[in-house]
């Protein structure tokens, strides 16, 4: 049976451990990014809060774009090429096993909130029918393709999983052509092209829709096609990381310089032209910042690497997907139970969120992923053996 060629499978165990240690800081980065999204959605803030705190909360949505670039980077680091349709199929099953069990659990966890709200507004029969339809529709992961329908409302942050699902479907067809560009400068060109596409698209949309309604604005921010350039930039960044010809120290220095310059350009835009750049900030304006930041973390050394590779921090990074999907349903449940809307109440909520997410990762996400892959591999093996048997019978008959 032909399998996906994974980079780590081509190396001895010692080299696999070394490569894993190189990615560990990025695993920890996922926790930081997920926590910032949680802060953006849940932190209790008012007009009396410090401006720095306002800024920290206000720009939390930016980490969703970071996640999308990081997703392309990590997948490309893990998968080298796809040499057979069966390897593509196995990749898709692996991605399904990775995202779907926790995603479905998060929808189920948010059902009581949506149902109770709709019952109060429409009555039980209409509310139950609408909520059942919403659950069925969102279970298909198609919500970002039909964003303006009424068949939405469960765990609103989960829209990004729908967008990522499209990226996973497209990945086997993108990674080969992009990776075929061997020159680091060529990969820089791909990243620049992805960035230019996002700028052009955002400018065109703003020109056509001068002041779009909020639901249309959200549809634009979430649409898989419009977010695809960020994922493509991540693929190119991984190829650039592998193809770099300079030393690790020199590459780290250049990445830090690039990060400093890009921040110097984009931070003033974000701070002083927020309204004008709002759509572009959601849809890839910061691709250069994301790429330089990811490269800097991937190449970091010294105390920062030691800190980011600390086992407990890496474990939190592994649970970041559960943190992201659990934070809204858990907060709704705690609010229904009378959660204190203060800093103390928020800290209690964060502690509970981290605890629940670690448990979900260990006892739901990881075991079900392994179980799904085992079922698939057993099925694929039986199909493969059956095909070989039929071929042998035909050969004997001839």
Coordinates of C-alpha atoms in Angstrom, one line a residue:
X1 CA 0.0 0.0 0.0
X2 CA 1.4 3.4 -1.0
X3 CA 1.4 5.9 1.7
X4 CA 2.0 9.6 2.1
X5 CA 5.7 10.3 2.2
X6 CA 6.3 12.1 5.5
X7 CA 9.6 13.8 6.0
X8 CA 10.0 12.3 9.5
X9 CA 9.5 8.7 8.2
X10 CA 12.6 9.1 6.0
X11 CA 14.9 9.7 8.9
X12 CA 16.2 7.6 11.8
X13 CA 14.6 8.1 15.2
X14 CA 17.4 10.4 16.4
X15 CA 16.9 12.7 13.4
X16 CA 13.1 12.5 13.9
X17 CA 13.6 13.7 17.5
X18 CA 15.8 16.5 16.3
X19 CA 13.3 17.6 13.8
X20 CA 10.5 17.5 16.4
X21 CA 12.6 19.7 18.6
X22 CA 12.8 22.2 15.8
X23 CA 9.0 22.4 15.5
X24 CA 8.4 22.4 19.2
X25 CA 8.6 26.2 19.5
X26 CA 5.9 26.5 16.9
X27 CA 3.7 24.1 18.8
X28 CA 4.0 26.3 21.8
X29 CA 3.2 29.3 19.6
X30 CA -0.1 27.8 18.8
X31 CA -1.1 28.0 22.5
X32 CA -0.1 31.7 22.6
X33 CA -2.1 32.4 19.5
X34 CA -5.2 30.5 20.7
X35 CA -5.1 32.3 24.1
X36 CA -5.0 35.6 22.3
X37 CA -8.2 34.7 20.4
X38 CA -9.8 33.7 23.7
X39 CA -8.8 37.1 25.2
X40 CA -10.2 38.8 22.1
X41 CA -13.6 37.1 22.6
X42 CA -13.9 37.0 26.3
X43 CA -11.7 39.5 28.3
X44 CA -13.9 41.9 30.4
X45 CA -12.9 45.3 29.2
X46 CA -14.5 48.8 29.6
X47 CA -13.7 52.4 28.8
X48 CA -11.6 52.8 31.9
X49 CA -9.2 50.0 30.8
X50 CA -5.6 51.0 29.8
X51 CA -5.1 51.8 26.1
X52 CA -2.5 49.0 25.9
X53 CA -5.0 46.6 27.2
X54 CA -7.6 47.8 24.7
X55 CA -5.1 47.3 21.9
X56 CA -4.2 43.8 23.1
X57 CA -7.9 42.8 23.1
X58 CA -8.9 44.7 19.9
X59 CA -6.3 43.0 17.7
X60 CA -6.8 39.4 18.9
X61 CA -8.5 38.5 15.6
X62 CA -5.1 38.8 13.9
X63 CA -4.0 35.5 15.3
X64 CA -6.5 33.6 13.1
X65 CA -4.4 34.7 10.0
X66 CA -1.3 33.6 11.9
X67 CA -2.9 30.2 12.4
X68 CA -3.6 29.9 8.6
X69 CA 0.0 30.7 7.6
X70 CA 1.3 28.4 10.3
X71 CA -1.0 25.6 9.1
X72 CA 0.5 25.7 5.6
X73 CA 4.0 25.8 7.1
X74 CA 3.6 22.8 9.4
X75 CA 1.8 20.7 6.8
X76 CA 4.5 21.3 4.3
X77 CA 7.2 20.5 6.9
X78 CA 5.4 17.2 7.6
X79 CA 4.4 16.0 4.1
X80 CA 6.9 15.8 1.3
X81 CA 4.8 14.7 -1.7
X82 CA 1.9 12.6 -2.7
X83 CA 2.9 9.8 -5.0
X84 CA -0.5 8.1 -5.5
X85 CA -4.2 8.8 -5.1
X86 CA -4.3 6.5 -2.1
X87 CA -1.7 8.7 -0.4
X88 CA -3.9 11.7 -0.9
X89 CA -6.9 9.8 0.4
X90 CA -5.0 8.8 3.5
X91 CA -3.9 12.4 4.1
X92 CA -7.5 13.6 3.9
X93 CA -8.6 10.9 6.4
X94 CA -5.8 11.9 8.7
X95 CA -6.9 15.5 8.6
X96 CA -10.5 14.5 9.2
X97 CA -9.4 12.4 12.2
X98 CA -7.4 15.4 13.4
X99 CA -10.1 18.1 13.3
X100 CA -13.6 16.5 13.2
X101 CA -14.1 14.7 16.5
X102 CA -13.4 17.8 18.6
X103 CA -15.2 20.0 16.1
X104 CA -18.4 17.9 16.4
X105 CA -18.1 17.8 20.2
X106 CA -17.9 21.6 20.3
X107 CA -21.1 21.9 18.3
X108 CA -22.8 19.5 20.6
X109 CA -21.6 21.5 23.6
X110 CA -23.1 24.7 22.2
X111 CA -26.5 23.2 21.4
X112 CA -28.1 24.0 24.8
X113 CA -27.2 27.7 24.5
X114 CA -28.6 28.1 20.9
X115 CA -31.7 26.0 21.6
X116 CA -32.6 27.9 24.8
X117 CA -32.2 31.3 23.0
X118 CA -34.3 30.2 20.1
X119 CA -37.0 28.7 22.4
X120 CA -37.3 32.0 24.2
X121 CA -37.7 33.8 20.9
X122 CA -39.6 31.4 18.6
X123 CA -41.2 28.7 20.8
X124 CA -40.0 25.1 21.3
X125 CA -41.2 23.5 18.0
X126 CA -39.7 26.1 15.7
X127 CA -36.6 26.4 17.8
X128 CA -36.0 22.7 17.9
X129 CA -36.4 22.4 14.1
X130 CA -34.2 25.3 13.4
X131 CA -31.5 24.2 15.8
X132 CA -31.5 20.7 14.4
X133 CA -31.1 22.1 10.9
X134 CA -28.3 24.3 12.1
X135 CA -26.5 21.4 13.7
X136 CA -26.9 19.3 10.6
X137 CA -25.6 22.0 8.3
X138 CA -22.6 23.0 10.4
X139 CA -21.7 19.4 10.8
X140 CA -20.9 19.3 7.1
X141 CA -18.3 22.0 7.5
X142 CA -19.8 24.1 4.7
X143 CA -20.8 27.1 6.7
X144 CA -18.2 29.5 5.3
X145 CA -19.4 28.7 1.7
X146 CA -23.0 29.7 2.5
X147 CA -22.3 32.3 5.3
X148 CA -25.4 34.4 4.9
X149 CA -27.9 31.6 5.6
X150 CA -29.9 31.2 8.8
X151 CA -28.4 27.7 9.2
X152 CA -25.7 29.0 11.5
X153 CA -25.3 30.0 15.1
X154 CA -23.4 27.2 16.8
X155 CA -20.0 27.9 18.3
X156 CA -19.3 30.9 16.0
X157 CA -15.4 30.7 16.2
X158 CA -15.6 27.3 14.6
X159 CA -16.0 29.0 11.1
X160 CA -12.2 28.8 10.8
X161 CA -12.4 25.0 10.9
X162 CA -14.6 25.1 7.8
X163 CA -12.1 27.3 6.1
X164 CA -9.2 25.0 7.1
X165 CA -11.1 22.0 5.8
X166 CA -11.0 23.5 2.3
X167 CA -7.2 24.1 2.7
X168 CA -6.7 20.5 3.6
X169 CA -8.6 19.4 0.5
X170 CA -6.5 21.7 -1.7
X171 CA -3.2 21.0 0.0
X172 CA -2.1 17.9 -2.0
X173 CA -2.7 19.8 -5.2
X174 CA -0.8 22.9 -4.0
X175 CA 2.2 21.5 -2.2
X176 CA 3.7 19.8 -5.3
X177 CA 3.8 22.8 -7.7
X178 CA 4.9 25.2 -5.0
X179 CA 7.6 22.9 -3.7
X180 CA 8.8 22.3 -7.3
X181 CA 10.2 25.9 -7.1
X182 CA 13.7 25.1 -5.8
X183 CA 15.0 28.6 -5.4
X184 CA 14.6 30.5 -2.1
X185 CA 14.0 33.6 -4.1
X186 CA 11.2 31.8 -6.0
X187 CA 9.5 30.9 -2.7
X188 CA 9.8 34.5 -1.6
X189 CA 8.1 35.4 -4.9
X190 CA 5.2 33.0 -4.0
X191 CA 4.8 34.6 -0.6
X192 CA 4.9 38.1 -2.2
X193 CA 2.4 37.0 -4.8
X194 CA 0.0 35.7 -2.1
X195 CA 0.3 39.0 -0.3
X196 CA -0.4 41.0 -3.4
X197 CA -3.5 38.9 -4.2
X198 CA -4.9 39.6 -0.7
X199 CA -4.2 43.4 -1.0
X200 CA -5.7 43.6 -4.5
X201 CA -8.8 41.5 -3.4
X202 CA -9.4 43.6 -0.3
X203 CA -9.0 46.9 -2.3
X204 CA -11.4 45.6 -5.0
X205 CA -14.0 44.5 -2.4
X206 CA -13.8 47.8 -0.6
X207 CA -14.2 49.7 -3.9
X208 CA -17.3 47.7 -4.9
X209 CA -18.8 47.5 -1.4
X210 CA -18.0 50.9 0.2
X211 CA -19.7 50.1 3.4
X212 CA -20.8 46.5 3.5
X213 CA -23.3 45.3 6.2
X214 CA -21.8 43.4 9.1
X215 CA -23.0 40.0 7.8
X216 CA -21.5 40.6 4.4
X217 CA -18.3 41.8 6.0
X218 CA -18.1 38.6 8.1
X219 CA -18.7 36.5 5.0
X220 CA -15.7 38.1 3.2
X221 CA -13.5 37.6 6.3
X222 CA -14.3 33.9 6.5
X223 CA -14.6 32.8 2.9
X224 CA -12.1 29.9 2.1
X225 CA -11.1 31.3 -1.3
X226 CA -10.3 34.7 0.1
X227 CA -8.2 33.3 3.0
X228 CA -6.4 30.8 0.8
X229 CA -3.4 33.1 0.0
X230 CA -2.4 33.0 3.7
X231 CA -2.3 29.2 3.6
X232 CA -0.3 29.3 0.3
X233 CA 2.2 31.7 1.9
X234 CA 2.7 29.2 4.7
X235 CA 3.5 26.5 2.2
X236 CA 6.0 28.7 0.5
X237 CA 7.5 29.7 3.8
X238 CA 8.2 26.1 4.7
X239 CA 9.9 25.5 1.4
X240 CA 12.0 28.7 1.9
X241 CA 12.9 27.4 5.4
X242 CA 14.2 24.2 3.9
X243 CA 15.9 25.7 0.9
X244 CA 17.7 28.5 2.6
X245 CA 21.4 28.6 1.8
X246 CA 22.6 30.9 4.6
X247 CA 23.5 29.6 8.0
X248 CA 20.9 29.3 10.7
X249 CA 22.3 32.2 12.6
X250 CA 22.3 34.4 9.5
X251 CA 18.8 33.3 8.5
X252 CA 17.6 34.0 12.1
X253 CA 19.1 37.5 11.9
X254 CA 17.5 38.2 8.5
X255 CA 14.1 37.0 9.8
X256 CA 14.4 39.2 12.8
X257 CA 15.3 42.2 10.6
X258 CA 12.3 41.4 8.4
X259 CA 10.0 41.1 11.4
X260 CA 11.2 44.4 12.7
X261 CA 10.8 46.2 9.4
X262 CA 7.4 44.7 8.7
X263 CA 6.2 45.6 12.2
X264 CA 7.5 49.1 11.7
X265 CA 5.3 49.4 8.6
X266 CA 2.2 47.6 9.6
X267 CA 1.8 48.6 13.3
X268 CA 1.2 52.3 12.4
X269 CA -1.3 51.1 9.8
X270 CA -3.2 49.0 12.3
X271 CA -3.1 51.7 15.0
X272 CA -3.9 54.8 12.9
X273 CA -5.8 53.5 9.9
X274 CA -7.7 50.7 11.5
X275 CA -11.1 51.5 9.9
X276 CA -9.5 51.9 6.4
X277 CA -7.5 48.7 6.8
X278 CA -10.0 46.7 8.7
X279 CA -10.9 44.2 6.0
X280 CA -7.3 43.8 4.8
X281 CA -6.2 43.2 8.4
X282 CA -8.6 40.2 8.5
X283 CA -7.7 39.0 5.0
X284 CA -3.9 38.8 4.7
X285 CA -2.5 42.3 5.0
X286 CA -0.1 41.0 7.6
X287 CA 1.3 38.0 5.7
X288 CA 4.9 39.5 5.8
X289 CA 4.6 39.9 9.5
X290 CA 3.3 36.3 10.0
X291 CA 6.0 34.8 7.8
X292 CA 8.9 36.7 9.5
X293 CA 7.5 35.9 12.9
X294 CA 7.1 32.2 12.2
X295 CA 10.5 32.0 10.7
X296 CA 12.0 33.8 13.7
X297 CA 10.3 31.4 16.2
X298 CA 11.3 28.4 14.1
X299 CA 15.0 29.5 14.2
X300 CA 15.0 31.0 17.7
X301 CA 17.8 29.9 20.1
X302 CA 19.0 30.4 23.6
X303 CA 16.6 31.0 26.4
X304 CA 13.6 31.6 24.2
X305 CA 13.9 28.2 22.6
X306 CA 14.4 26.6 26.0
X307 CA 11.2 28.3 27.2
X308 CA 9.1 27.4 24.2
X309 CA 10.4 23.8 24.2
X310 CA 9.4 23.3 27.9
X311 CA 7.3 20.2 27.9
X312 CA 4.3 21.7 29.8
X313 CA 4.2 24.6 27.3
X314 CA 4.4 22.2 24.3
X315 CA 1.6 20.2 25.8
X316 CA -0.5 23.4 26.0
X317 CA 0.3 24.0 22.3
X318 CA -0.9 20.5 21.5
X319 CA -4.2 21.3 23.3
X320 CA -4.6 24.6 21.5
X321 CA -7.1 23.3 19.0
X322 CA -9.4 22.2 21.9
X323 CA -8.8 25.5 23.6
X324 CA -9.9 27.4 20.5
X325 CA -13.1 25.3 19.9
X326 CA -14.0 25.0 23.6
X327 CA -13.7 28.6 24.7
X328 CA -17.1 29.9 23.4
X329 CA -19.3 27.0 24.5
X330 CA -17.6 26.8 27.9
X331 CA -18.0 30.5 28.5
X332 CA -21.7 30.3 27.5
X333 CA -22.3 27.5 29.9
X334 CA -20.5 29.3 32.8
X335 CA -22.5 32.5 32.1
X336 CA -25.7 30.5 32.2
X337 CA -24.5 29.2 35.6
X338 CA -23.9 32.8 36.9
X339 CA -20.2 33.3 36.1
X340 CA -18.9 36.5 37.7
X341 CA -18.1 39.0 34.9
X342 CA -15.0 40.3 36.6
X343 CA -11.2 39.8 36.2
X344 CA -11.4 37.1 38.9
X345 CA -14.2 35.3 37.2
X346 CA -12.3 35.5 33.9
X347 CA -9.2 34.0 35.4
X348 CA -11.3 31.1 36.8
X349 CA -12.8 30.7 33.4
X350 CA -9.3 30.5 31.7
X351 CA -8.1 28.0 34.3
X352 CA -11.2 25.8 33.6
X353 CA -10.8 26.2 29.9
X354 CA -7.2 25.1 29.9
X355 CA -8.0 22.1 32.2
X356 CA -11.0 21.0 30.1
X357 CA -9.0 21.4 26.8
X358 CA -6.1 19.3 28.0
X359 CA -8.5 16.6 29.0
X360 CA -10.3 16.8 25.7
X361 CA -7.0 16.5 23.9
X362 CA -5.8 13.5 25.9
X363 CA -9.1 11.6 26.1
X364 CA -11.0 12.6 23.0
X365 CA -8.9 14.2 20.3
X366 CA -5.8 11.9 20.4
X367 CA -7.6 8.6 21.0
X368 CA -10.3 9.1 18.4
X369 CA -7.7 10.3 15.9
X370 CA -5.7 7.1 16.4
X371 CA -8.9 5.0 16.3
X372 CA -10.1 6.5 13.0
X373 CA -6.7 6.0 11.4
X374 CA -6.5 2.4 12.6
X375 CA -9.9 1.7 11.1
X376 CA -9.0 3.4 7.8
X377 CA -5.6 1.6 7.6
X378 CA -7.2 -1.8 8.2
X379 CA -9.8 -1.1 5.6
X380 CA -7.2 0.2 3.1
X381 CA -5.1 -2.9 3.7
X382 CA -8.0 -5.2 3.2
X383 CA -8.9 -3.4 -0.1
X384 CA -5.3 -3.6 -1.2
X385 CA -5.0 -7.3 -0.4
X386 CA -8.4 -7.9 -2.2
X387 CA -7.2 -6.1 -5.3
X388 CA -3.9 -8.1 -5.3
X389 CA -6.0 -11.3 -4.9
X390 CA -8.2 -10.5 -7.9
X391 CA -5.2 -9.6 -10.0
X392 CA -3.6 -13.0 -9.1
X393 CA -6.7 -14.9 -10.0
X394 CA -6.9 -13.1 -13.4
X395 CA -3.2 -13.9 -14.0
X396 CA -3.7 -17.6 -13.1
X397 CA -6.8 -17.8 -15.3
X398 CA -4.8 -16.4 -18.3

